Coordinates of C-alpha atoms and ligand atoms in Angstrom, one line a residue:
M83 CA -3.6 6.4 10.2
T84 CA -2.3 3.0 9.3
I85 CA -1.8 0.6 12.1
P86 CA 1.7 -0.9 11.8
T87 CA 1.8 -4.7 11.6
T88 CA 4.6 -7.1 11.8
P89 CA 4.7 -8.9 8.4
P90 CA 4.7 -12.7 8.7
R91 CA 8.2 -14.1 8.7
K92 CA 7.3 -16.5 5.9
R93 CA 4.6 -16.1 3.3
L94 CA 2.1 -18.9 2.6
F95 CA -0.2 -19.1 -0.4
I96 CA -2.9 -21.7 -0.7
R97 CA -5.1 -22.3 -3.7
T98 CA -8.1 -24.5 -3.0
F99 CA -10.0 -26.4 -5.6
G100 CA -12.9 -28.8 -5.1
C101 CA -15.3 -29.1 -2.3
Q102 CA -15.9 -27.4 1.0
M103 CA -13.9 -30.1 2.7
N104 CA -10.8 -28.8 0.9
V105 CA -11.7 -25.3 2.0
Y106 CA -11.8 -26.6 5.6
D107 CA -8.5 -28.6 5.1
S108 CA -6.8 -25.5 3.7
G109 CA -7.6 -23.8 6.8
R110 CA -6.2 -26.5 8.9
M111 CA -3.0 -26.6 6.9
A112 CA -2.6 -22.8 7.5
D113 CA -3.2 -23.5 11.2
V114 CA -0.6 -26.2 11.4
L115 CA 2.0 -24.0 9.6
A116 CA 1.4 -20.9 11.6
P117 CA 3.6 -21.9 14.5
L118 CA 6.5 -22.3 11.9
G119 CA 6.0 -18.6 11.1
Y120 CA 4.0 -18.9 8.0
G121 CA 1.3 -16.3 7.4
P122 CA -1.2 -16.0 4.5
V123 CA -0.6 -13.9 1.4
E124 CA -3.0 -13.2 -1.4
T125 CA -0.7 -14.0 -4.5
P126 CA 1.6 -16.8 -5.2
E127 CA 4.5 -14.7 -6.8
E128 CA 6.2 -13.5 -3.5
A129 CA 5.3 -16.6 -1.5
D130 CA 7.8 -18.7 0.4
M131 CA 5.5 -21.7 0.2
V132 CA 2.6 -22.5 -2.2
I133 CA 0.2 -25.1 -1.6
L134 CA -2.3 -26.4 -4.3
N135 CA -5.0 -28.2 -2.4
T136 CA -6.5 -30.1 -5.3
C137 CA -9.5 -32.0 -6.5
H138 CA -9.7 -35.2 -8.6
I139 CA -13.4 -35.5 -9.0
R140 CA -13.5 -34.8 -12.8
E141 CA -10.8 -34.8 -15.3
K142 CA -11.0 -31.1 -15.9
A143 CA -10.7 -30.4 -12.2
S144 CA -7.4 -32.5 -12.0
E145 CA -5.9 -31.1 -15.1
K146 CA -6.2 -27.5 -13.7
V147 CA -3.4 -28.5 -11.3
F148 CA -1.0 -29.2 -13.9
S149 CA -1.6 -25.9 -15.6
D150 CA -1.0 -24.1 -12.3
L151 CA 2.1 -26.1 -11.7
G152 CA 3.5 -24.9 -15.1
R153 CA 2.9 -21.3 -13.9
L154 CA 4.5 -22.0 -10.5
R155 CA 7.7 -23.4 -12.1
V156 CA 8.3 -20.0 -13.7
M157 CA 7.7 -18.2 -10.4
K158 CA 9.8 -20.6 -8.6
E159 CA 12.7 -20.0 -11.1
A160 CA 12.3 -16.2 -10.8
R161 CA 12.5 -16.4 -7.1
A162 CA 15.5 -18.7 -7.2
E163 CA 17.3 -16.1 -9.4
A164 CA 16.6 -13.4 -6.9
G165 CA 18.0 -15.7 -4.2
H166 CA 14.8 -16.9 -2.6
K167 CA 13.4 -20.3 -2.1
M168 CA 9.7 -21.3 -3.0
V169 CA 8.5 -24.6 -1.6
V170 CA 5.8 -26.0 -3.9
A171 CA 3.4 -28.5 -2.3
V172 CA 0.5 -30.4 -3.8
A173 CA -2.1 -31.6 -1.4
G174 CA -5.7 -32.9 -1.6
C175 CA -7.2 -35.6 -3.8
V176 CA -5.0 -35.4 -6.8
A177 CA -2.1 -35.8 -4.5
Q178 CA -3.6 -38.9 -3.1
A179 CA -4.6 -40.3 -6.4
E180 CA -1.4 -39.6 -8.4
G181 CA 1.2 -39.4 -5.7
R182 CA 4.7 -39.9 -7.2
E183 CA 3.4 -39.4 -10.8
I184 CA 3.0 -35.6 -9.8
V185 CA 6.7 -35.4 -9.2
A186 CA 7.5 -37.3 -12.4
R187 CA 5.5 -34.8 -14.4
A188 CA 6.5 -31.8 -12.4
P189 CA 9.8 -32.3 -10.8
W190 CA 9.9 -28.8 -9.3
V191 CA 7.2 -30.0 -6.8
D192 CA 8.8 -30.4 -3.4
I193 CA 5.9 -32.0 -1.4
V194 CA 3.1 -34.2 -2.2
L195 CA 0.7 -35.0 0.6
G196 CA -2.7 -36.7 0.7
P197 CA -5.7 -35.4 2.7
Q198 CA -4.9 -37.7 5.6
T199 CA -1.4 -36.5 6.5
Y200 CA -1.8 -32.8 6.8
H201 CA -0.6 -33.1 10.5
R202 CA 2.7 -34.2 9.1
L203 CA 3.2 -31.1 7.1
P204 CA 5.6 -29.3 9.3
E205 CA 7.9 -32.3 9.3
M206 CA 7.8 -32.5 5.5
V207 CA 8.4 -28.7 5.1
A208 CA 11.5 -29.0 7.4
R209 CA 12.8 -31.9 5.2
A210 CA 12.1 -30.1 2.0
A211 CA 13.9 -27.0 3.3
R212 CA 16.9 -29.2 3.8
A213 CA 16.5 -30.0 0.0
A214 CA 16.3 -33.7 0.7
G215 CA 14.4 -34.4 -2.5
A216 CA 10.7 -34.4 -3.1
Q217 CA 8.7 -35.5 0.1
I218 CA 5.7 -37.8 -0.8
D219 CA 3.1 -38.8 1.8
T220 CA -0.1 -40.5 0.8
D221 CA -0.5 -42.8 3.7
F222 CA -3.8 -43.5 5.3
P223 CA -2.1 -43.4 8.7
V224 CA -3.4 -45.2 11.7
E225 CA -3.1 -42.0 13.8
Q226 CA -6.0 -39.6 13.2
K227 CA -5.1 -36.3 11.7
F228 CA -8.0 -34.6 13.7
D229 CA -6.3 -35.6 16.9
L230 CA -3.0 -34.2 16.0
L231 CA -4.0 -31.0 14.2
P232 CA -4.1 -27.8 16.3
A233 CA -7.6 -26.4 17.2
P234 CA -8.6 -24.1 14.3
R235 CA -7.7 -20.5 14.9
A236 CA -10.6 -18.2 15.7
G237 CA -11.6 -15.6 13.1
Q238 CA -12.8 -17.7 10.3
G239 CA -15.6 -15.3 9.9
P240 CA -19.4 -15.4 10.6
I241 CA -19.7 -18.7 8.5
A242 CA -17.5 -21.5 9.6
F243 CA -17.0 -25.1 8.3
L244 CA -16.6 -27.9 10.6
T245 CA -15.6 -31.4 9.3
I246 CA -17.3 -34.1 11.3
Q247 CA -17.1 -37.0 8.9
E248 CA -14.7 -37.9 6.2
G249 CA -14.2 -40.6 3.7
C250 CA -16.7 -42.8 1.9
D251 CA -17.6 -46.6 1.9
K252 CA -20.4 -46.3 -0.7
F253 CA -18.3 -46.8 -3.8
C254 CA -20.6 -45.1 -6.4
S255 CA -19.5 -46.4 -9.9
F256 CA -18.3 -43.1 -11.1
C257 CA -16.5 -41.6 -8.0
V258 CA -13.0 -41.3 -6.9
V259 CA -13.7 -40.2 -3.3
P260 CA -13.6 -43.6 -1.6
Y261 CA -10.1 -43.9 -3.0
T262 CA -8.9 -40.4 -2.3
R263 CA -10.4 -39.9 1.1
G264 CA -10.4 -43.5 2.4
A265 CA -12.8 -45.2 4.5
E266 CA -15.7 -43.5 6.2
F267 CA -14.6 -41.9 9.6
S268 CA -16.8 -40.1 12.1
R269 CA -15.2 -37.7 14.7
P270 CA -16.3 -38.1 18.3
V271 CA -19.0 -35.8 19.8
A272 CA -16.6 -34.3 22.4
A273 CA -14.1 -33.1 19.7
I274 CA -16.9 -31.7 17.4
M275 CA -18.6 -29.9 20.3
A276 CA -15.2 -28.4 21.5
E277 CA -14.5 -27.2 17.9
A278 CA -18.0 -25.8 17.5
R279 CA -17.7 -23.8 20.8
G280 CA -14.4 -22.4 19.8
L281 CA -15.7 -21.3 16.4
V282 CA -18.7 -19.5 18.1
A283 CA -16.3 -18.0 20.5
G284 CA -14.4 -16.7 17.5
G285 CA -17.3 -15.0 16.0
A286 CA -19.0 -17.8 13.9
R287 CA -22.7 -17.4 13.7
E288 CA -23.3 -20.2 11.2
I289 CA -21.7 -23.6 11.4
A290 CA -21.7 -25.9 8.3
L291 CA -21.0 -29.5 9.4
L292 CA -19.1 -31.2 6.6
G293 CA -18.6 -34.7 5.5
Q294 CA -18.6 -36.6 2.1
N295 CA -21.6 -38.4 3.6
V296 CA -22.3 -36.1 6.5
N297 CA -25.6 -37.9 7.3
A298 CA -23.8 -41.2 7.7
W299 CA -22.0 -39.6 10.7
H300 CA -22.3 -41.6 13.8
G301 CA -20.0 -40.4 16.5
E302 CA -19.0 -41.7 19.9
A303 CA -20.4 -39.7 22.8
P304 CA -18.7 -39.1 26.1
D305 CA -20.9 -41.7 27.9
G306 CA -19.8 -44.4 25.3
S307 CA -23.1 -44.3 23.3
T308 CA -23.2 -43.6 19.6
W309 CA -25.0 -40.6 18.4
N310 CA -26.4 -40.0 15.0
L311 CA -26.5 -36.7 13.1
S312 CA -29.9 -35.7 14.3
R313 CA -28.8 -36.1 17.9
L314 CA -25.7 -34.0 17.2
L315 CA -27.9 -31.3 15.7
Y316 CA -30.0 -31.1 18.8
A317 CA -26.9 -30.7 20.9
L318 CA -25.4 -27.9 18.6
A319 CA -28.8 -26.1 18.8
E320 CA -28.2 -25.7 22.6
L321 CA -25.1 -23.5 22.1
P322 CA -25.8 -20.0 22.8
D323 CA -25.0 -17.4 19.9
L324 CA -25.2 -19.9 17.3
P325 CA -28.3 -18.9 15.2
R326 CA -27.6 -21.0 12.1
I327 CA -26.6 -24.6 11.5
R328 CA -26.3 -26.5 8.3
Y329 CA -24.8 -29.8 7.2
T330 CA -23.6 -31.0 3.8
T331 CA -23.2 -33.2 1.8
S332 CA -25.9 -35.8 2.5
H333 CA -26.7 -39.1 0.8
P334 CA -30.4 -39.8 0.2
R335 CA -30.0 -43.2 1.6
D336 CA -29.0 -41.9 4.9
M337 CA -31.9 -39.5 5.5
D338 CA -33.5 -41.1 8.3
D339 CA -36.8 -40.2 10.0
A340 CA -35.3 -38.7 13.0
L341 CA -33.0 -36.4 10.7
I342 CA -36.1 -35.3 8.7
R343 CA -38.0 -34.5 11.9
A344 CA -35.1 -32.5 13.1
H345 CA -35.8 -30.1 10.3
G346 CA -39.1 -29.4 11.7
E347 CA -38.0 -29.1 15.2
I348 CA -34.8 -27.3 15.2
P349 CA -35.3 -23.6 14.2
Q350 CA -31.5 -23.0 13.9
L351 CA -31.3 -25.7 11.2
M352 CA -31.5 -23.6 8.0
P353 CA -34.4 -24.5 5.6
F354 CA -32.0 -25.5 2.8
L355 CA -30.7 -29.0 2.1
H356 CA -28.2 -30.3 -0.5
L357 CA -29.2 -33.8 -1.4
P358 CA -27.6 -35.2 -4.5
V359 CA -29.6 -37.5 -6.6
Q360 CA -27.3 -37.9 -9.6
S361 CA -30.1 -39.4 -11.8
G362 CA -33.9 -39.9 -12.2
S363 CA -33.7 -43.3 -13.6
D364 CA -33.9 -46.4 -11.5
R365 CA -31.7 -48.3 -14.1
V366 CA -29.0 -45.7 -14.0
L367 CA -29.2 -45.4 -10.2
Q368 CA -28.6 -49.1 -9.9
A369 CA -25.7 -48.9 -12.5
M370 CA -24.2 -46.1 -10.3
N371 CA -24.6 -48.3 -7.3
R372 CA -26.3 -45.5 -5.3
G373 CA -28.4 -47.8 -3.2
H374 CA -31.8 -45.9 -3.5
K375 CA -34.5 -45.6 -6.0
V376 CA -36.2 -42.7 -7.5
D377 CA -39.2 -43.2 -5.3
D378 CA -37.1 -43.3 -2.2
F379 CA -35.8 -39.7 -3.1
I380 CA -39.2 -38.5 -3.8
R381 CA -40.5 -39.9 -0.4
V382 CA -37.6 -38.2 1.4
T383 CA -38.1 -34.8 -0.2
D384 CA -41.8 -34.8 0.3
A385 CA -41.3 -35.7 3.9
L386 CA -38.8 -32.9 4.4
R387 CA -41.2 -30.4 3.0
E388 CA -43.9 -31.7 5.3
A389 CA -41.5 -31.3 8.2
R390 CA -40.3 -27.8 7.1
P391 CA -42.7 -26.3 4.5
D392 CA -40.2 -23.5 3.5
I393 CA -37.2 -25.9 2.9
A394 CA -35.4 -25.5 -0.5
L395 CA -33.6 -28.2 -2.0
S396 CA -30.5 -28.5 -4.1
S397 CA -28.9 -31.4 -5.7
D398 CA -26.1 -32.9 -8.0
F399 CA -26.7 -34.6 -11.4
I400 CA -24.5 -36.5 -13.7
V401 CA -25.6 -36.8 -17.3
G402 CA -24.2 -39.5 -19.6
H403 CA -23.2 -42.2 -17.1
P404 CA -22.2 -45.3 -19.1
G405 CA -25.4 -47.0 -20.4
E406 CA -27.6 -44.0 -20.0
K407 CA -30.2 -44.0 -22.6
A408 CA -32.5 -41.2 -24.0
E409 CA -35.3 -42.6 -21.8
D410 CA -33.1 -42.4 -18.7
H411 CA -32.4 -38.9 -19.4
A412 CA -36.1 -38.2 -19.8
A413 CA -36.7 -39.8 -16.3
T414 CA -34.1 -37.3 -14.9
M415 CA -35.9 -34.4 -16.5
A416 CA -39.1 -35.7 -15.0
L417 CA -37.7 -36.1 -11.6
V418 CA -36.5 -32.5 -11.7
G419 CA -39.9 -31.4 -12.8
R420 CA -41.5 -33.3 -10.0
V421 CA -39.2 -32.3 -7.1
G422 CA -38.1 -28.7 -8.0
F423 CA -34.8 -27.5 -7.0
A424 CA -33.7 -24.1 -5.9
L425 CA -30.2 -24.7 -6.9
A426 CA -28.3 -27.6 -8.6
Y427 CA -25.0 -28.7 -9.9
S428 CA -24.9 -30.8 -13.1
F429 CA -22.0 -32.3 -14.8
K430 CA -21.2 -34.5 -17.8
Y431 CA -19.9 -37.9 -16.7
S432 CA -16.2 -37.8 -16.6
Q433 CA -14.3 -41.2 -16.7
R434 CA -12.0 -41.5 -13.6
P435 CA -9.2 -44.0 -13.7
G436 CA -9.7 -46.8 -11.3
T437 CA -13.5 -46.4 -10.9
P438 CA -15.8 -49.2 -11.9
A439 CA -17.8 -47.1 -14.4
A440 CA -14.5 -46.0 -16.3
G441 CA -14.0 -49.4 -17.7
Q442 CA -17.6 -50.1 -18.7
P443 CA -18.6 -50.4 -22.3
L444 CA -21.4 -48.4 -23.5
Q445 CA -19.7 -45.0 -22.8
V446 CA -22.0 -42.2 -24.0
A447 CA -20.8 -40.0 -26.8
E448 CA -19.6 -36.5 -25.8
A449 CA -22.1 -34.7 -28.1
V450 CA -24.9 -36.7 -26.5
K451 CA -23.7 -35.7 -23.1
D452 CA -23.4 -32.0 -24.3
A453 CA -27.1 -32.1 -25.5
R454 CA -28.4 -33.8 -22.3
L455 CA -26.4 -31.4 -20.1
Q456 CA -27.8 -28.3 -22.0
E457 CA -31.4 -29.6 -21.7
L458 CA -31.1 -30.4 -18.0
Q459 CA -29.3 -27.1 -17.1
A460 CA -32.0 -25.0 -18.9
L461 CA -34.7 -26.6 -16.7
L462 CA -32.6 -26.3 -13.6
R463 CA -31.8 -22.7 -14.4
R464 CA -35.5 -21.9 -14.8
Q465 CA -36.2 -23.5 -11.5
Q466 CA -33.4 -21.5 -9.7
D467 CA -34.8 -18.3 -11.3
D468 CA -38.3 -19.1 -10.2
F469 CA -37.2 -19.8 -6.7
N470 CA -35.2 -16.5 -6.6
E471 CA -38.3 -14.8 -8.0
S472 CA -40.4 -16.3 -5.2
C473 CA -38.2 -14.6 -2.7
V474 CA -38.7 -11.0 -4.0
N475 CA -40.9 -9.0 -1.6
R476 CA -40.4 -11.7 1.0
D477 CA -38.9 -10.9 4.5
C478 CA -36.1 -13.0 5.8
D479 CA -33.1 -13.0 8.2
V480 CA -29.8 -12.4 6.5
L481 CA -26.4 -13.3 8.2
F482 CA -24.1 -10.6 7.1
T483 CA -20.7 -11.8 6.3
N484 CA -18.6 -9.2 4.6
P485 CA -18.4 -5.7 2.9
G486 CA -20.0 -5.5 -0.5
R487 CA -18.3 -4.5 -3.8
H488 CA -19.7 -1.0 -3.6
P489 CA -19.3 1.5 -0.8
G490 CA -21.9 1.4 1.8
Q491 CA -23.0 -2.2 0.7
V492 CA -22.8 -5.3 3.0
M493 CA -23.1 -8.9 1.7
G494 CA -24.7 -11.8 3.6
R495 CA -26.6 -15.0 3.0
T496 CA -30.4 -15.8 3.2
P497 CA -31.5 -19.0 5.1
W498 CA -31.5 -20.5 1.6
L499 CA -28.0 -19.8 1.1
Q500 CA -28.5 -17.1 -1.6
P501 CA -25.8 -14.4 -1.6
V502 CA -27.6 -11.0 -0.8
H503 CA -26.4 -7.4 -0.7
A504 CA -28.0 -4.5 1.1
L505 CA -27.1 -1.0 1.9
G506 CA -26.1 -0.8 5.5
P507 CA -23.3 -0.2 8.0
L508 CA -20.3 -2.6 8.2
S509 CA -21.2 -3.1 11.9
L510 CA -23.9 -5.5 10.6
I511 CA -21.1 -8.0 9.6
G512 CA -21.4 -11.0 12.0
T513 CA -24.9 -10.3 12.9
T514 CA -28.3 -11.5 11.5
A515 CA -30.8 -8.7 10.5
R516 CA -34.3 -8.8 9.0
V517 CA -34.5 -7.7 5.3
R518 CA -37.2 -7.5 2.6
V519 CA -35.8 -9.0 -0.6
A520 CA -36.0 -6.2 -3.3
A521 CA -34.8 -7.9 -6.6
R522 CA -33.2 -11.0 -7.9
F523 CA -30.1 -11.4 -10.2
P524 CA -28.9 -14.7 -11.7
N525 CA -26.9 -15.8 -8.7
S526 CA -27.8 -13.3 -6.0
L527 CA -30.4 -11.0 -4.4
S528 CA -30.6 -7.4 -3.3
A529 CA -32.5 -6.5 -0.1
I530 CA -33.6 -3.5 2.0
L531 CA -32.9 -3.7 5.8
L532 CA -36.3 -3.6 7.4
D533 CA -35.3 -1.4 10.3
Q534 CA -33.8 1.1 8.0
K535 CA -36.8 1.0 5.8
E536 CA -39.0 1.8 8.8
L537 CA -36.6 4.6 9.8
A538 CA -36.9 6.0 6.1
C539 CA -40.7 5.9 6.3
A540 CA -40.9 7.5 9.8
Ligands
SAH238 N1 -20.8 -37.4 -1.5 C1 -21.6 -36.8 -2.4 C2 -20.9 -36.2 -3.6 C3 -19.4 -36.0 -3.7 S1 -18.8 -35.6 -5.2 C4 -22.7 -37.7 -2.9 O1 -22.8 -38.8 -2.5 O2 -23.5 -37.3 -3.7 C5 -19.7 -34.1 -5.8 C6 -20.4 -34.4 -7.1 O3 -19.6 -34.5 -8.2 C7 -21.3 -35.6 -7.1 O4 -22.5 -35.5 -6.5 C8 -21.5 -35.9 -8.6 O5 -22.5 -35.3 -9.0 C9 -20.1 -35.2 -9.2 N2 -19.2 -36.3 -9.7 C10 -18.6 -37.2 -9.1 N3 -17.9 -38.0 -9.7 C11 -18.1 -37.6 -11.1 C12 -17.7 -38.0 -12.3 N4 -16.9 -39.1 -12.5 N5 -18.1 -37.3 -13.4 C13 -19.1 -36.3 -13.2 N6 -19.4 -36.0 -12.0 C14 -19.0 -36.5 -11.0
SF4_239 FE1 -18.7 -40.5 -4.1 FE2 -20.9 -41.9 -3.9 FE3 -19.3 -41.6 -1.7 FE4 -20.7 -39.5 -2.7 S1 -21.5 -41.4 -1.9 S2 -18.6 -39.5 -2.1 S3 -20.8 -39.9 -4.9 S4 -18.9 -42.6 -3.7
F3S240 FE1 -12.7 -33.2 -5.0 FE2 -11.7 -34.7 -3.1 FE3 -13.6 -32.9 -2.5 S1 -12.1 -35.1 -5.2 S2 -14.8 -32.9 -4.5 S3 -11.6 -32.4 -3.4 S4 -13.2 -34.9 -1.8

């Protein structure tokens, strides 16, 4: 029997590019549009409103937006012929960086809004509906969007994101984030705790705290004092029914001793940390304005492993930053060999307009970047495979999140964030269960539920 449902009055399609903060933001845009009658749909063709939530971090990422916009133009025209309107909005970091340029290149765009103005979306939609021309808002308003957005709707699923910090004051030579997300801002403790409680009440069993520099978070507590991230983690660990906590993305420079200690003391803090290092050469780190040396990174990662011996690390790397020489690249390879990563993201340096590195001489040739990336990725791939191999026959808890691709399968995440599938009932979704890892694949694991195995053996 199918349960009759009332279709949403207006159909909203959001495509999200870029980082997890954009995923969180897309959810908040859906929340802010829900009272206007917009409900989510899976494809853009029939949508009354399409939002592209964009990423500007590398050239390729931002160019994708314009190819999507080309396709949306065709859809919008087809809908107009059928007598329907389609509002096209560009949000996120490309919107912030390019603003009016987007409308100049794609005049069928109705709304351009930067990441700090999502709370103004209903007003912009209303104006766009009155066909008052393209609406552009890339302010960094004095009012805080977090104070004005509605509380996230429950039901994000067992794994929920919670933005606690936004923006960046670090100005790494290569990076657009300080320009697209603005100055560093930390949300206050009370707002974070209230949101976390709401997420848990809605079924979240893992909360990932988000921030561009999440470990630089320092929020005002109700008693007027200032907490740092470790203090917040201890408070979150007090929440009942929240077995898992993570935070991302951290800067090596802000990994203080208390935070490292928290990894040894808070069982809910998952033994996996994403800590981008970018390069293994002090010379390049300095040119990047990263504010730490290779030795600092090694000291932090050693201390983390001492505090929490089963911790796995992931990182980000850039090859071919202006001025990077063969010996710098060799130093990066050596650092990877020394530290060992369970997962990593590596990129060719991409010149971003307006950033200090973009104008530097000594840009590295594309072919050199290609060769360095290949060499680095081969090593990182081997390390990832080795890590996954080391999990085989190991027992661990999995948080089950959704049905698997095949009937009877459920999917979840290990403490080390690996996707894992197992045969088991759908009722496992939203719970953690003990498994034995059976096999590894390039980017996932398979596992056997231990209770079921015991049943099978009985
Ligand atoms: N706040 C995080 C990173 C945010 S951007 C940090 O401090 O590390 C995510 C990743 O994109 C970065 O870690 C970096 O590896 C990569 N990245 C950023 N700008 C880039 C550029 N211009 N070219 C290539 N990769 C870049
Ligand atoms: Fe970008 Fe550096 Fe800030 Fe990270 S710390 S967001 S890489 S400027
Ligand atoms: Fe991209 Fe903006 Fe995130 S540039 S990585 S979407 S902060």
